[in-house]
Amino acid sequence: LTWINSIFVRVHLQDVYFNALLFALANLPGNILSAVLVERLGRRITLTLVMALGAASLVSFAWYARDSTEEGGQKSEGYVEIETMGIVLSACAFQAFSIAGWNALDVMTGETFPTSVRGTGMGICTASGRIGALVAQLVNGALVGTPAVLLLVAGGALTIGAITPCALAGDDLAGRGLKDDVIVVGEQKDHMRENEGVRNYAGGGSGEETVYRSIDSEPRTSCLLGE
């Protein structure tokens, strides 16, 4: 069982695997939401917004799950249906908002680092995320017996994630090109000087030169061209 299936079992949700399928399908609206918002609202606002909404979804999830773990007790059929719907909708909302948050975070992280260290920076951030995922599994294992507490702890972590972007330095690059420095190595070309306004550095009689120029993100990575 995955962690969400384990929680569904703990709260006595009927048809666990169908509801887990709905949970997985919530990825689609999350991806669409992030694709729209990162350019219209900006990376930071989008990340803060979806993390806050994700935390609210987990609080709602915990609210509906708070007494579902108890065996027995008299509950009307209508109450059970409302409880089940609340759990499933809250879980799906959390999934959608968390996916949107990951997308916004990936975009913002890639744009934070300059070209020369972008791969290293992304690698360190990814490794840090993997370490966090390992710690999260230990927390899940310790608290899975009390789903409401587990969900509230996760909601608290998302709340921290909603606040953190406000403290980051740098500009939001929504709607703007990402300026990179690239190095082009090759034979001297008159049309390169005329059309691209490059600065040439003569290469010691070898008939080749190194040309430095600034481009405006298409592509958004450094490149080495030879002729």
mmCIF file of C-alpha atoms in Angstrom:
data_model
loop_
_atom_site.group_PDB
_atom_site.id
_atom_site.type_symbol
_atom_site.label_atom_id
_atom_site.label_comp_id
_atom_site.label_asym_id
_atom_site.label_seq_id
_atom_site.Cartn_x
_atom_site.Cartn_y
_atom_site.Cartn_z
ATOM 1 C CA LEU A 1 0.000 0.000 0.000
ATOM 2 C CA THR A 2 1.107 3.573 -0.657
ATOM 3 C CA TRP A 3 0.899 6.143 2.113
ATOM 4 C CA ILE A 4 -2.412 7.530 0.865
ATOM 5 C CA ASN A 5 -3.900 4.043 0.609
ATOM 6 C CA SER A 6 -2.747 3.330 4.163
ATOM 7 C CA ILE A 7 -4.551 6.436 5.394
ATOM 8 C CA PHE A 8 -7.678 5.523 3.429
ATOM 9 C CA VAL A 9 -7.640 2.107 5.112
ATOM 10 C CA ARG A 10 -7.141 3.671 8.554
ATOM 11 C CA VAL A 11 -10.149 5.957 8.128
ATOM 12 C CA HIS A 12 -12.262 3.009 6.926
ATOM 13 C CA LEU A 13 -12.837 4.436 3.474
ATOM 14 C CA GLN A 14 -14.739 2.131 1.142
ATOM 15 C CA ASP A 15 -13.287 1.184 -2.256
ATOM 16 C CA VAL A 16 -9.755 2.254 -1.359
ATOM 17 C CA TYR A 17 -8.182 1.649 -4.760
ATOM 18 C CA PHE A 18 -10.796 3.567 -6.731
ATOM 19 C CA ASN A 19 -10.344 6.554 -4.432
ATOM 20 C CA ALA A 20 -6.571 6.195 -4.794
ATOM 21 C CA LEU A 21 -7.096 6.378 -8.567
ATOM 22 C CA LEU A 22 -9.021 9.639 -8.130
ATOM 23 C CA PHE A 23 -6.153 10.877 -5.963
ATOM 24 C CA ALA A 24 -3.663 10.100 -8.749
ATOM 25 C CA LEU A 25 -5.854 11.729 -11.428
ATOM 26 C CA ALA A 26 -5.728 14.965 -9.425
ATOM 27 C CA ASN A 27 -2.226 15.388 -10.898
ATOM 28 C CA LEU A 28 -3.781 16.586 -14.161
ATOM 29 C CA PRO A 29 -5.607 19.693 -12.865
ATOM 30 C CA GLY A 30 -2.567 20.432 -10.693
ATOM 31 C CA ASN A 31 -0.283 20.486 -13.726
ATOM 32 C CA ILE A 32 -2.715 22.646 -15.697
ATOM 33 C CA LEU A 33 -3.099 25.035 -12.776
ATOM 34 C CA SER A 34 0.643 25.497 -12.392
ATOM 35 C CA ALA A 35 1.155 26.000 -16.140
ATOM 36 C CA VAL A 36 -1.328 28.876 -16.082
ATOM 37 C CA LEU A 37 -0.373 30.526 -12.804
ATOM 38 C CA VAL A 38 3.440 30.582 -13.019
ATOM 39 C CA GLU A 39 3.288 33.060 -15.892
ATOM 40 C CA ARG A 40 0.199 35.027 -14.865
ATOM 41 C CA LEU A 41 0.864 35.411 -11.135
ATOM 42 C CA GLY A 42 4.589 34.750 -11.026
ATOM 43 C CA ARG A 43 6.620 31.918 -9.582
ATOM 44 C CA ARG A 44 6.710 33.056 -5.960
ATOM 45 C CA ILE A 45 3.074 34.026 -5.667
ATOM 46 C CA THR A 46 2.048 30.754 -7.295
ATOM 47 C CA LEU A 47 4.244 28.702 -4.963
ATOM 48 C CA THR A 48 3.000 30.530 -1.869
ATOM 49 C CA LEU A 49 -0.629 30.276 -2.975
ATOM 50 C CA VAL A 50 -0.674 26.570 -3.818
ATOM 51 C CA MET A 51 1.333 25.607 -0.716
ATOM 52 C CA ALA A 52 -1.137 27.505 1.477
ATOM 53 C CA LEU A 53 -4.092 25.878 -0.282
ATOM 54 C CA GLY A 54 -2.426 22.479 0.053
ATOM 55 C CA ALA A 55 -2.026 23.035 3.802
ATOM 56 C CA ALA A 56 -5.699 24.036 4.049
ATOM 57 C CA SER A 57 -6.655 20.850 2.176
ATOM 58 C CA LEU A 58 -4.754 18.738 4.696
ATOM 59 C CA VAL A 59 -6.463 20.506 7.602
ATOM 60 C CA SER A 60 -9.806 19.715 5.950
ATOM 61 C CA PHE A 61 -8.672 16.106 5.415
ATOM 62 C CA ALA A 62 -7.719 15.849 9.107
ATOM 63 C CA TRP A 63 -11.070 17.320 10.144
ATOM 64 C CA TYR A 64 -13.065 14.690 8.271
ATOM 65 C CA ALA A 65 -10.706 11.903 9.354
ATOM 66 C CA ARG A 66 -10.575 12.859 13.039
ATOM 67 C CA ASP A 67 -13.207 10.348 14.179
ATOM 68 C CA SER A 68 -13.192 7.971 11.214
ATOM 69 C CA THR A 69 -10.500 5.826 12.821
ATOM 70 C CA GLU A 70 -12.830 4.810 15.638
ATOM 71 C CA GLU A 71 -14.502 1.451 15.287
ATOM 72 C CA GLY A 72 -18.184 1.131 16.040
ATOM 73 C CA GLY A 73 -20.431 4.025 16.923
ATOM 74 C CA GLN A 74 -23.685 4.982 15.311
ATOM 75 C CA LYS A 75 -23.423 7.158 12.225
ATOM 76 C CA SER A 76 -26.193 7.939 9.836
ATOM 77 C CA GLU A 77 -25.773 6.949 6.214
ATOM 78 C CA GLY A 78 -25.888 10.590 5.176
ATOM 79 C CA TYR A 79 -23.140 11.519 7.629
ATOM 80 C CA VAL A 80 -20.923 8.699 6.347
ATOM 81 C CA GLU A 81 -21.415 9.855 2.751
ATOM 82 C CA ILE A 82 -20.526 13.452 3.632
ATOM 83 C CA GLU A 83 -17.485 12.276 5.574
ATOM 84 C CA THR A 84 -16.322 10.076 2.706
ATOM 85 C CA MET A 85 -16.811 12.840 0.148
ATOM 86 C CA GLY A 86 -14.948 15.296 2.359
ATOM 87 C CA ILE A 87 -12.002 12.921 2.753
ATOM 88 C CA VAL A 88 -11.729 12.158 -0.972
ATOM 89 C CA LEU A 89 -12.134 15.771 -2.112
ATOM 90 C CA SER A 90 -9.652 17.035 0.463
ATOM 91 C CA ALA A 91 -7.110 14.394 -0.548
ATOM 92 C CA CYS A 92 -7.530 15.186 -4.250
ATOM 93 C CA ALA A 93 -7.235 18.927 -3.608
ATOM 94 C CA PHE A 94 -4.032 18.342 -1.658
ATOM 95 C CA GLN A 95 -2.595 16.273 -4.511
ATOM 96 C CA ALA A 96 -3.449 18.909 -7.118
ATOM 97 C CA PHE A 97 -2.016 21.793 -5.106
ATOM 98 C CA SER A 98 1.133 19.873 -4.130
ATOM 99 C CA ILE A 99 1.833 18.980 -7.778
ATOM 100 C CA ALA A 100 1.313 22.620 -8.767
ATOM 101 C CA GLY A 101 3.729 23.601 -6.010
ATOM 102 C CA TRP A 102 6.403 21.178 -7.214
ATOM 103 C CA ASN A 103 6.120 22.544 -10.754
ATOM 104 C CA ALA A 104 6.426 26.151 -9.615
ATOM 105 C CA LEU A 105 9.363 25.216 -7.380
ATOM 106 C CA ASP A 106 11.198 23.465 -10.220
ATOM 107 C CA VAL A 107 10.791 26.487 -12.499
ATOM 108 C CA MET A 108 11.882 28.952 -9.820
ATOM 109 C CA THR A 109 14.856 26.836 -8.752
ATOM 110 C CA GLY A 110 16.166 26.527 -12.293
ATOM 111 C CA GLU A 111 15.941 30.279 -12.817
ATOM 112 C CA THR A 112 17.623 31.116 -9.516
ATOM 113 C CA PHE A 113 21.059 29.765 -10.465
ATOM 114 C CA PRO A 114 23.297 31.252 -13.182
ATOM 115 C CA THR A 115 24.109 29.059 -16.150
ATOM 116 C CA SER A 116 27.591 28.119 -14.964
ATOM 117 C CA VAL A 117 26.304 26.469 -11.772
ATOM 118 C CA ARG A 118 22.696 25.681 -12.674
ATOM 119 C CA GLY A 119 23.210 21.933 -12.977
ATOM 120 C CA THR A 120 25.087 21.799 -9.669
ATOM 121 C CA GLY A 121 22.491 23.931 -7.902
ATOM 122 C CA MET A 122 19.585 21.857 -9.189
ATOM 123 C CA GLY A 123 21.421 18.676 -8.214
ATOM 124 C CA ILE A 124 21.985 19.871 -4.640
ATOM 125 C CA CYS A 125 18.351 20.950 -4.314
ATOM 126 C CA THR A 126 17.139 17.616 -5.699
ATOM 127 C CA ALA A 127 19.375 15.691 -3.294
ATOM 128 C CA SER A 128 18.062 17.765 -0.394
ATOM 129 C CA GLY A 129 14.530 16.911 -1.473
ATOM 130 C CA ARG A 130 15.363 13.201 -1.489
ATOM 131 C CA ILE A 131 16.712 13.451 2.056
ATOM 132 C CA GLY A 132 13.526 15.210 3.091
ATOM 133 C CA ALA A 133 11.489 12.432 1.467
ATOM 134 C CA LEU A 134 13.366 9.819 3.491
ATOM 135 C CA VAL A 135 12.682 11.708 6.723
ATOM 136 C CA ALA A 136 9.020 12.063 5.719
ATOM 137 C CA GLN A 137 8.693 8.284 5.451
ATOM 138 C CA LEU A 138 9.938 7.894 9.014
ATOM 139 C CA VAL A 139 7.364 10.452 10.156
ATOM 140 C CA ASN A 140 4.645 8.687 8.155
ATOM 141 C CA GLY A 141 5.517 5.367 9.725
ATOM 142 C CA ALA A 142 5.443 6.813 13.226
ATOM 143 C CA LEU A 143 2.139 8.675 12.830
ATOM 144 C CA VAL A 144 0.164 6.560 10.363
ATOM 145 C CA GLY A 145 -1.786 5.073 13.285
ATOM 146 C CA THR A 146 -3.211 8.546 13.964
ATOM 147 C CA PRO A 147 -4.041 9.920 10.504
ATOM 148 C CA ALA A 148 -5.404 13.256 11.740
ATOM 149 C CA VAL A 149 -2.122 14.037 13.534
ATOM 150 C CA LEU A 150 -0.077 12.967 10.509
ATOM 151 C CA LEU A 151 -2.118 15.195 8.208
ATOM 152 C CA LEU A 152 -1.775 18.180 10.531
ATOM 153 C CA VAL A 153 2.003 17.710 10.718
ATOM 154 C CA ALA A 154 2.150 17.583 6.906
ATOM 155 C CA GLY A 155 -0.045 20.691 6.755
ATOM 156 C CA GLY A 156 2.375 22.493 9.054
ATOM 157 C CA ALA A 157 5.273 21.593 6.740
ATOM 158 C CA LEU A 158 3.354 22.991 3.768
ATOM 159 C CA THR A 159 2.659 26.182 5.700
ATOM 160 C CA ILE A 160 6.413 26.645 6.158
ATOM 161 C CA GLY A 161 6.773 26.020 2.423
ATOM 162 C CA ALA A 162 4.239 28.767 1.736
ATOM 163 C CA ILE A 163 6.153 31.300 3.839
ATOM 164 C CA THR A 164 9.687 30.499 2.656
ATOM 165 C CA PRO A 165 9.453 31.969 -0.910
ATOM 166 C CA CYS A 166 8.816 35.401 0.585
ATOM 167 C CA ALA A 167 12.331 35.372 2.069
ATOM 168 C CA LEU A 168 14.157 34.446 -1.149
ATOM 169 C CA ALA A 169 16.338 37.027 -2.859
ATOM 170 C CA GLY A 170 16.237 37.867 -6.549
ATOM 171 C CA ASP A 171 13.571 38.908 -9.009
ATOM 172 C CA ASP A 172 10.645 36.874 -10.239
ATOM 173 C CA LEU A 173 11.282 36.122 -13.906
ATOM 174 C CA ALA A 174 7.679 35.559 -14.954
ATOM 175 C CA GLY A 175 7.135 36.949 -18.452
ATOM 176 C CA ARG A 176 10.828 37.768 -18.904
ATOM 177 C CA GLY A 177 13.686 36.061 -20.705
ATOM 178 C CA LEU A 178 16.429 34.279 -18.818
ATOM 179 C CA LYS A 179 19.739 35.906 -19.733
ATOM 180 C CA ASP A 180 22.649 33.506 -20.066
ATOM 181 C CA ASP A 181 26.298 33.904 -21.017
ATOM 182 C CA VAL A 182 27.404 31.426 -23.647
ATOM 183 C CA ILE A 183 30.750 30.733 -25.265
ATOM 184 C CA VAL A 184 30.969 30.220 -28.987
ATOM 185 C CA VAL A 185 34.226 28.787 -30.359
ATOM 186 C CA GLY A 186 34.921 28.813 -34.092
ATOM 187 C CA GLU A 187 36.443 30.622 -37.022
ATOM 188 C CA GLN A 188 36.130 34.367 -37.263
ATOM 189 C CA LYS A 189 32.919 35.334 -39.072
ATOM 190 C CA ASP A 190 32.211 38.848 -40.237
ATOM 191 C CA HIS A 191 28.465 38.266 -40.114
ATOM 192 C CA MET A 192 28.699 37.384 -36.410
ATOM 193 C CA ARG A 193 30.128 40.813 -35.679
ATOM 194 C CA GLU A 194 27.557 42.570 -37.838
ATOM 195 C CA ASN A 195 24.453 40.694 -36.735
ATOM 196 C CA GLU A 196 25.163 39.871 -33.087
ATOM 197 C CA GLY A 197 27.462 42.647 -31.910
ATOM 198 C CA VAL A 198 29.958 40.269 -30.298
ATOM 199 C CA ARG A 199 33.244 41.066 -28.632
ATOM 200 C CA ASN A 200 36.132 39.180 -30.241
ATOM 201 C CA TYR A 201 39.218 37.923 -28.542
ATOM 202 C CA ALA A 202 41.972 36.986 -31.028
ATOM 203 C CA GLY A 203 43.381 33.525 -30.647
ATOM 204 C CA GLY A 204 47.205 33.519 -31.127
ATOM 205 C CA GLY A 205 47.465 32.996 -34.887
ATOM 206 C CA SER A 206 45.566 29.734 -34.934
ATOM 207 C CA GLY A 207 42.891 31.098 -37.211
ATOM 208 C CA GLU A 208 40.271 30.587 -34.507
ATOM 209 C CA GLU A 209 38.829 32.849 -31.875
ATOM 210 C CA THR A 210 36.656 32.682 -28.751
ATOM 211 C CA VAL A 211 33.584 34.878 -28.969
ATOM 212 C CA TYR A 212 31.534 35.908 -25.916
ATOM 213 C CA ARG A 213 27.984 37.072 -26.360
ATOM 214 C CA SER A 214 24.829 37.446 -24.300
ATOM 215 C CA ILE A 215 21.642 35.742 -25.439
ATOM 216 C CA ASP A 216 18.059 35.923 -24.272
ATOM 217 C CA SER A 217 16.912 32.406 -23.312
ATOM 218 C CA GLU A 218 16.144 30.298 -26.337
ATOM 219 C CA PRO A 219 17.661 27.889 -25.458
ATOM 220 C CA ARG A 220 18.011 28.503 -21.728
ATOM 221 C CA THR A 221 21.262 26.566 -21.265
ATOM 222 C CA SER A 222 24.884 27.257 -21.955
ATOM 223 C CA CYS A 223 26.246 25.792 -25.182
ATOM 224 C CA LEU A 224 29.571 25.186 -26.914
ATOM 225 C CA LEU A 225 29.513 25.462 -30.704
ATOM 226 C CA GLY A 226 32.348 24.597 -33.037
ATOM 227 C CA GLU A 227 32.761 24.872 -36.749
#
